[in-house]
Structure formats: C-alpha cells, structure tokens
XYZ file of C-alpha atoms in Angstrom:
368
model
C -275.777 45.521 -22.390
C -276.233 43.680 -25.705
C -276.982 47.181 -27.374
C -276.402 45.944 -32.298
C -275.223 49.420 -33.513
C -272.148 48.039 -33.860
C -272.736 49.034 -38.035
C -272.819 52.357 -36.653
C -269.629 53.383 -38.621
C -270.961 50.949 -41.884
C -274.691 53.104 -41.808
C -274.985 56.167 -44.093
C -278.238 56.811 -41.918
C -275.201 56.183 -38.166
C -275.430 59.539 -35.827
C -273.763 62.764 -37.857
C -274.254 60.175 -40.998
C -277.210 60.961 -42.443
C -279.831 63.189 -41.214
C -279.009 66.378 -42.064
C -282.028 68.383 -43.140
C -282.986 68.921 -46.890
C -282.032 71.841 -48.702
C -284.393 75.241 -47.703
C -283.460 75.502 -51.901
C -284.708 72.452 -52.934
C -286.729 72.498 -56.211
C -290.322 71.696 -55.346
C -291.079 69.834 -58.188
C -288.614 66.958 -57.104
C -290.674 65.229 -54.595
C -293.031 63.342 -57.290
C -289.524 61.634 -58.670
C -287.615 61.342 -55.139
C -290.986 59.699 -53.923
C -290.529 57.663 -57.556
C -286.692 56.936 -56.922
C -287.606 55.996 -52.719
C -290.012 52.984 -54.744
C -286.675 51.685 -57.310
C -284.924 52.023 -54.424
C -287.484 49.892 -52.126
C -287.304 47.067 -55.366
C -283.206 47.372 -55.510
C -284.183 47.980 -59.135
C -280.653 49.771 -60.884
C -282.317 50.193 -64.122
C -285.837 51.572 -62.788
C -283.834 54.015 -60.763
C -282.142 54.488 -63.805
C -285.201 55.220 -65.927
C -286.323 58.116 -62.896
C -283.710 60.080 -62.934
C -283.673 60.321 -67.338
C -287.382 61.052 -66.652
C -286.113 63.961 -64.037
C -284.314 65.282 -66.760
C -286.636 64.971 -70.179
C -289.610 66.750 -67.597
C -287.123 69.729 -67.413
C -285.406 69.287 -63.480
C -282.099 70.442 -63.727
C -279.772 68.049 -63.354
C -278.249 69.595 -60.319
C -281.786 69.296 -58.923
C -282.317 65.599 -59.347
C -278.779 65.352 -58.422
C -279.581 67.013 -54.946
C -283.056 67.143 -54.777
C -284.249 63.868 -55.684
C -280.606 61.485 -55.180
C -279.261 63.210 -52.505
C -283.025 63.300 -50.548
C -283.764 59.350 -51.300
C -280.289 59.097 -49.477
C -281.510 60.746 -46.198
C -284.417 58.913 -46.381
C -281.932 55.825 -45.739
C -280.841 56.788 -43.262
C -284.313 58.177 -41.343
C -285.759 54.721 -42.277
C -282.733 52.543 -41.076
C -282.555 54.608 -37.398
C -286.352 53.294 -37.422
C -286.024 50.307 -37.856
C -287.699 50.140 -41.823
C -284.250 48.578 -43.498
C -281.759 46.986 -43.130
C -278.117 47.633 -43.119
C -278.065 45.292 -46.446
C -281.366 47.666 -47.391
C -279.123 50.723 -47.152
C -275.935 49.708 -48.513
C -278.197 48.372 -51.777
C -279.738 51.962 -51.628
C -276.450 53.492 -51.875
C -275.420 51.444 -54.433
C -278.245 52.384 -56.803
C -277.632 55.757 -55.698
C -273.963 55.517 -57.103
C -275.724 54.329 -59.688
C -278.128 57.057 -60.529
C -275.318 59.717 -60.299
C -273.721 58.286 -62.594
C -276.146 58.432 -64.599
C -276.068 61.944 -64.911
C -275.204 63.828 -68.179
C -271.370 64.540 -68.062
C -271.009 69.058 -68.049
C -267.912 69.715 -69.810
C -267.067 73.201 -69.348
C -264.467 75.120 -71.107
C -263.041 77.070 -69.404
C -262.779 75.964 -66.226
C -263.482 79.078 -62.726
C -260.623 76.593 -60.801
C -259.574 73.670 -59.324
C -260.967 71.858 -56.528
C -259.829 68.754 -54.511
C -262.687 66.865 -52.903
C -262.278 64.181 -50.210
C -263.563 62.548 -46.976
C -261.027 62.535 -44.535
C -259.305 59.710 -42.892
C -260.814 56.465 -41.898
C -264.305 58.291 -43.555
C -266.297 55.888 -45.289
C -269.700 58.098 -46.087
C -268.953 58.913 -49.313
C -271.677 59.979 -50.971
C -271.961 63.666 -48.598
C -268.424 64.461 -50.764
C -269.627 62.676 -53.886
C -272.730 65.224 -53.984
C -270.373 68.250 -53.825
C -268.042 66.807 -56.070
C -270.474 66.537 -58.728
C -272.359 69.916 -58.065
C -269.097 71.775 -58.289
C -268.257 70.597 -61.934
C -271.713 71.200 -62.660
C -271.114 75.233 -62.023
C -268.589 74.905 -63.928
C -265.073 73.533 -61.503
C -262.763 71.347 -62.273
C -262.855 68.599 -59.694
C -260.751 66.252 -58.111
C -262.662 63.521 -56.500
C -261.165 61.262 -54.658
C -263.612 59.675 -52.419
C -264.140 57.804 -49.242
C -261.027 57.430 -46.226
C -257.657 59.633 -48.577
C -254.946 59.463 -45.766
C -253.895 63.014 -45.135
C -249.831 62.268 -46.547
C -251.640 61.492 -49.838
C -254.311 63.901 -49.697
C -251.347 66.102 -48.686
C -249.123 64.482 -51.914
C -252.323 65.038 -54.719
C -252.283 69.193 -52.988
C -248.572 69.836 -53.919
C -248.794 68.306 -57.316
C -252.097 69.748 -58.513
C -251.808 72.885 -56.286
C -255.940 73.446 -56.212
C -257.461 76.730 -55.619
C -260.063 75.084 -52.355
C -259.821 71.887 -50.696
C -263.318 70.234 -49.149
C -263.176 67.798 -46.664
C -265.982 65.712 -45.697
C -266.645 63.834 -42.385
C -270.074 62.298 -41.465
C -268.701 60.781 -37.927
C -267.979 63.231 -35.115
C -265.350 60.012 -34.322
C -262.981 60.975 -37.155
C -262.570 64.968 -35.784
C -259.321 64.599 -34.710
C -258.034 62.993 -38.267
C -260.192 65.395 -39.311
C -258.484 68.468 -37.137
C -254.786 66.729 -38.717
C -256.207 67.386 -42.223
C -257.058 70.386 -41.414
C -253.779 71.763 -40.441
C -251.580 69.524 -42.744
C -253.693 71.057 -45.993
C -253.230 74.625 -44.917
C -249.238 74.236 -44.156
C -249.236 73.018 -47.669
C -250.685 76.002 -48.751
C -254.295 75.039 -49.976
C -257.489 76.959 -48.382
C -260.057 74.136 -46.687
C -263.618 74.248 -46.426
C -265.047 71.431 -44.904
C -268.873 69.768 -44.458
C -271.080 66.859 -43.206
C -272.656 66.024 -39.743
C -269.042 65.399 -37.871
C -268.135 69.237 -38.288
C -272.050 70.261 -36.498
C -275.392 70.941 -37.672
C -274.170 74.626 -37.942
C -270.373 74.441 -38.407
C -269.246 74.787 -34.723
C -266.691 72.229 -34.847
C -265.230 73.095 -38.029
C -264.288 76.778 -36.194
C -263.256 75.486 -34.140
C -260.479 73.673 -35.651
C -259.733 76.171 -37.553
C -261.206 75.530 -41.655
C -260.469 78.440 -43.609
C -265.004 77.658 -44.368
C -267.626 75.512 -43.078
C -270.784 74.866 -45.632
C -273.516 73.390 -45.166
C -274.762 71.454 -47.693
C -273.372 70.797 -51.471
C -275.399 74.124 -53.142
C -273.716 76.386 -50.336
C -270.471 75.212 -50.492
C -271.198 75.878 -54.516
C -272.460 79.181 -53.842
C -269.179 80.038 -51.286
C -266.622 79.055 -53.915
C -268.642 81.785 -56.325
C -268.289 84.035 -53.842
C -264.822 84.595 -54.040
C -261.726 82.802 -53.180
C -261.400 81.319 -49.216
C -259.449 83.789 -47.136
C -256.037 82.287 -47.215
C -254.685 79.782 -44.117
C -252.886 81.180 -41.492
C -249.274 80.312 -40.725
C -248.666 76.462 -40.366
C -249.332 75.540 -36.200
C -249.494 73.275 -33.876
C -253.184 70.897 -32.642
C -253.055 72.668 -29.271
C -253.358 76.251 -30.645
C -256.435 76.064 -31.562
C -257.611 73.250 -28.889
C -254.515 74.599 -25.867
C -258.124 72.700 -23.309
C -255.424 69.310 -24.807
C -253.200 70.661 -22.536
C -254.736 68.542 -19.519
C -254.047 65.279 -21.687
C -257.668 63.398 -21.134
C -258.041 62.945 -24.655
C -254.102 61.738 -25.045
C -254.406 59.121 -22.135
C -258.034 57.707 -23.330
C -257.421 57.405 -26.652
C -254.957 55.696 -25.416
C -256.128 53.173 -23.519
C -259.283 53.053 -25.245
C -258.753 49.090 -25.406
C -258.167 48.413 -21.821
C -261.379 50.361 -20.674
C -263.441 48.808 -23.656
C -261.986 45.409 -22.122
C -261.653 45.906 -18.220
C -265.467 47.163 -18.982
C -266.504 43.850 -20.858
C -265.500 41.990 -18.303
C -266.820 43.817 -14.897
C -270.611 43.489 -17.229
C -269.697 39.974 -17.414
C -268.728 39.831 -13.903
C -271.341 41.262 -12.569
C -274.396 40.595 -14.277
C -275.227 37.068 -14.808
C -276.943 37.709 -17.981
C -274.031 38.249 -19.865
C -272.436 35.503 -18.907
C -275.135 34.076 -20.530
C -274.977 36.087 -24.139
C -273.514 34.189 -27.314
C -270.681 34.232 -28.648
C -272.135 37.420 -31.291
C -273.710 38.384 -28.236
C -270.540 39.405 -26.478
C -268.606 40.487 -29.671
C -271.122 42.819 -30.129
C -271.094 43.762 -26.885
C -267.511 44.571 -27.058
C -267.802 46.658 -30.616
C -271.247 49.094 -28.643
C -268.724 49.712 -25.902
C -265.996 50.492 -28.524
C -268.519 52.693 -30.146
C -268.784 54.560 -26.838
C -265.392 55.349 -26.030
C -265.066 56.310 -29.801
C -268.288 58.901 -28.926
C -266.488 59.903 -25.450
C -262.423 60.605 -26.510
C -264.132 62.817 -29.931
C -265.758 64.396 -27.688
C -262.896 65.422 -25.434
C -260.588 66.274 -28.094
C -262.981 69.391 -29.363
C -264.538 69.640 -25.424
C -267.540 69.777 -26.796
C -269.961 66.799 -23.915
C -272.477 67.062 -26.603
C -270.919 64.891 -28.513
C -271.186 62.339 -26.257
C -274.303 62.852 -24.879
C -276.358 63.267 -28.649
C -274.350 59.728 -29.534
C -276.242 58.245 -26.214
C -279.512 60.226 -27.349
C -279.653 58.554 -30.440
C -278.752 55.613 -29.471
C -281.854 55.272 -27.188
C -283.899 56.125 -29.911
C -282.670 53.215 -31.859
C -283.484 51.227 -29.469
C -286.583 51.542 -28.971
C -287.079 51.066 -32.302
C -286.071 48.033 -32.008
C -287.594 46.977 -28.801
C -284.363 47.495 -26.263
C -284.948 49.334 -23.859
C -282.592 52.500 -23.363
C -281.956 51.190 -20.074
C -279.500 49.484 -21.612
C -276.895 51.898 -21.331
C -276.165 52.649 -17.346
C -274.235 49.722 -16.836
C -271.464 50.208 -19.648
C -271.209 53.411 -18.425
C -271.633 52.948 -14.989
C -268.769 50.971 -14.986
C -266.953 52.696 -17.589
C -267.501 55.782 -15.571
C -265.488 53.296 -12.589
C -262.529 53.322 -14.693
C -261.874 56.562 -15.594
C -261.698 57.506 -12.239
C -258.487 60.354 -12.820
C -260.156 61.859 -15.700
C -262.912 64.693 -14.693
C -263.992 66.079 -17.820
C -264.262 62.364 -18.849
C -266.702 61.218 -15.858
C -268.700 65.093 -16.291
C -269.350 64.000 -19.924
C -270.539 60.131 -19.142
C -272.652 61.971 -15.950
C -273.917 64.469 -18.729
C -275.297 61.126 -20.577
C -276.793 59.312 -18.230
C -278.375 62.925 -17.237
C -279.414 62.929 -21.013
C -281.077 59.188 -20.876
C -282.839 59.915 -17.473
C -284.771 62.267 -19.196
C -286.193 59.749 -22.020
C -286.624 57.461 -19.930
C-alpha cells in the first residue's frame, strides 16, 4: 500500500476541498475571462492574471462576478485538474497564490454606513483559506464591515475577537470533513459567546447536513448565498449554551473518543502488520514507508470524522475519491484493501467503525 495521497491537507483541490459546483447565478460572460485567467495561472504569470482582472472590469463585468465567476471558477478548476493528475501540488500552490493576488487587484469597496459587522474565519486546523476569503470579499462588496481572520483560527482566539468586536454574525469555513469535530467546538463556543453562526464549505456536506447536525444557526452553499442570507435579515439568536453530546447523542458509545485517542497506535500497528504480511512493503524506500504511514493516517482521520457525526458516507466518500485519484495515477484501487482489512482487525471492539470499513470496502468493490 503506497497511495501517495499524503498531501490531502495541503491541496485546495483535495477531497471536500475544492470540488464545489459553480454557482447557478454565475455571469455567463465570465467564462471568457476565466479561460484567460486559467492560461495565466498555467503560465505562472501573476502580471497577466492581474491584467485579466483589470480587462474584465473594463469590459463591464462587475466586481462580484470577477471575484466569484472568474477567480473562484479558476480555483475550482485547479482542484479538478489536480485530482485528474494534470496539475502538481506545486502547480496548485502557484495557482492559489496567483488567485490571491488577483483578488487583491480588485477595487476596494468603501461603504458609507455598513449593514453590520461580520467575522469570517476558518476553523482551527483548516488551511484552505480561499473559500473563506471569497465570502469575506463578497460581503464587503455587499456593504458589510468584515473582519477576515484567515486560515486556521484557534477557537480561543476567535472567541476573544468576538468579545472585543461584537459581530452581528460569525461565518465559519471548513473544507475537509476531518475538521468537523473542531468545527463543532467552534460553533458551540461562538454561540455561547452570544453570536449566531453561519457555516460554509464542503466539510459541512453539499447540502449542509452536517451544519444542521452540529447546530449551526445557518448554512450557505457559496459566497453569494451567504451574502443573500445575511441580507435577508438577522440570523436567529443562538440557543442557550449546551454540551457537544446534546447535538450528537451517539457519542455516548465512546467509539469516536477511543478511536481518535488511539489513532497514532492504529496507524503504527496497521503499518507494522502491512510490513509483516506483505513482502513488497518491506522493500519500500524510506520515502515510500513515510508516505504509506501518512496515507494510513488520513484514512484513520476520515474514519474518526465519520464516527463523530455518525455518517459512514464521509468515510466511504473519501475512499472512493482516493480510488479515483489513484486510478488517475496508474495505481489500482485494490491497493487500499489490505490496509482496510488490517485496520478492521485493530478495531474488533468497535462495531460502528467496523461497519464503516465494511461499507468502504463495498463502495470500492463496485468500482473495481
């Protein structure tokens, strides 16, 4: 087992991190400019990218359309191209940096009297900041005073900011489902501080199901929807302070807590079992061994996230996506099976975890 997917946390195009569909309200004229920006991104040409932004604005495309239907569309395409093995991680990083610079080239909107104040932040350990920045910039264009806190905001620091600034709402972004436990803690902490929470990002499900499950006061599928929801009126005031288990009573079985707490041991023991049972693993280079351990760690992370919200589809979806990525790189999806089998052996006392692994194997089998 040597999946070479260890950079899942470092990609804007990773699982639940960049596959968002385009907005149904996109400006049709933007496609031409998105193609031009894509060419600039592929060339690694920041100056050309800024020229595209300026030319699109000069041609009459409004700022929001350039932001979401040109720059946002190109960033979505980056994820698709990486998954299809047509773009490297280095290429993705370059593209994201160029898109950040393109956003900075947009004209600054200075409203007279702001509609209100909104804090926009990524949850703790969430490094995919561009979706949150798109929301922040859209809200600014719509007349809000926005405190954009960027990527990976520790919850304690977020709460301190809320106490200092008293926002009308807090928008929390997360792209990877593995961040859902941290997102839940942030949601409940922000609500306890008296601010309503709107969530967004693919971590919360394409239909927002995990946002509702975790008690968020609102959910938006994209930046325009977030701005529209805030414009429609104040978010409902948050419910009284409550415990995490009040939202997720299934956590009472302790499977999530015990599996998450033993994740390092699970990865280590599964990796050692792979070496013992499969001679080809013993012949791996140091780099291959390191990558394999990282791959196992990602599998365990998605398993624990699924256990947290009692949603096996999070785990099976990650495995199917991984199989597609492997296939694009000429690696058979069967490479996942030995690790799953050995992981299940380590989890003999955890029925939900074993059921999820069985479901994952079944989902993979249908694709072989």
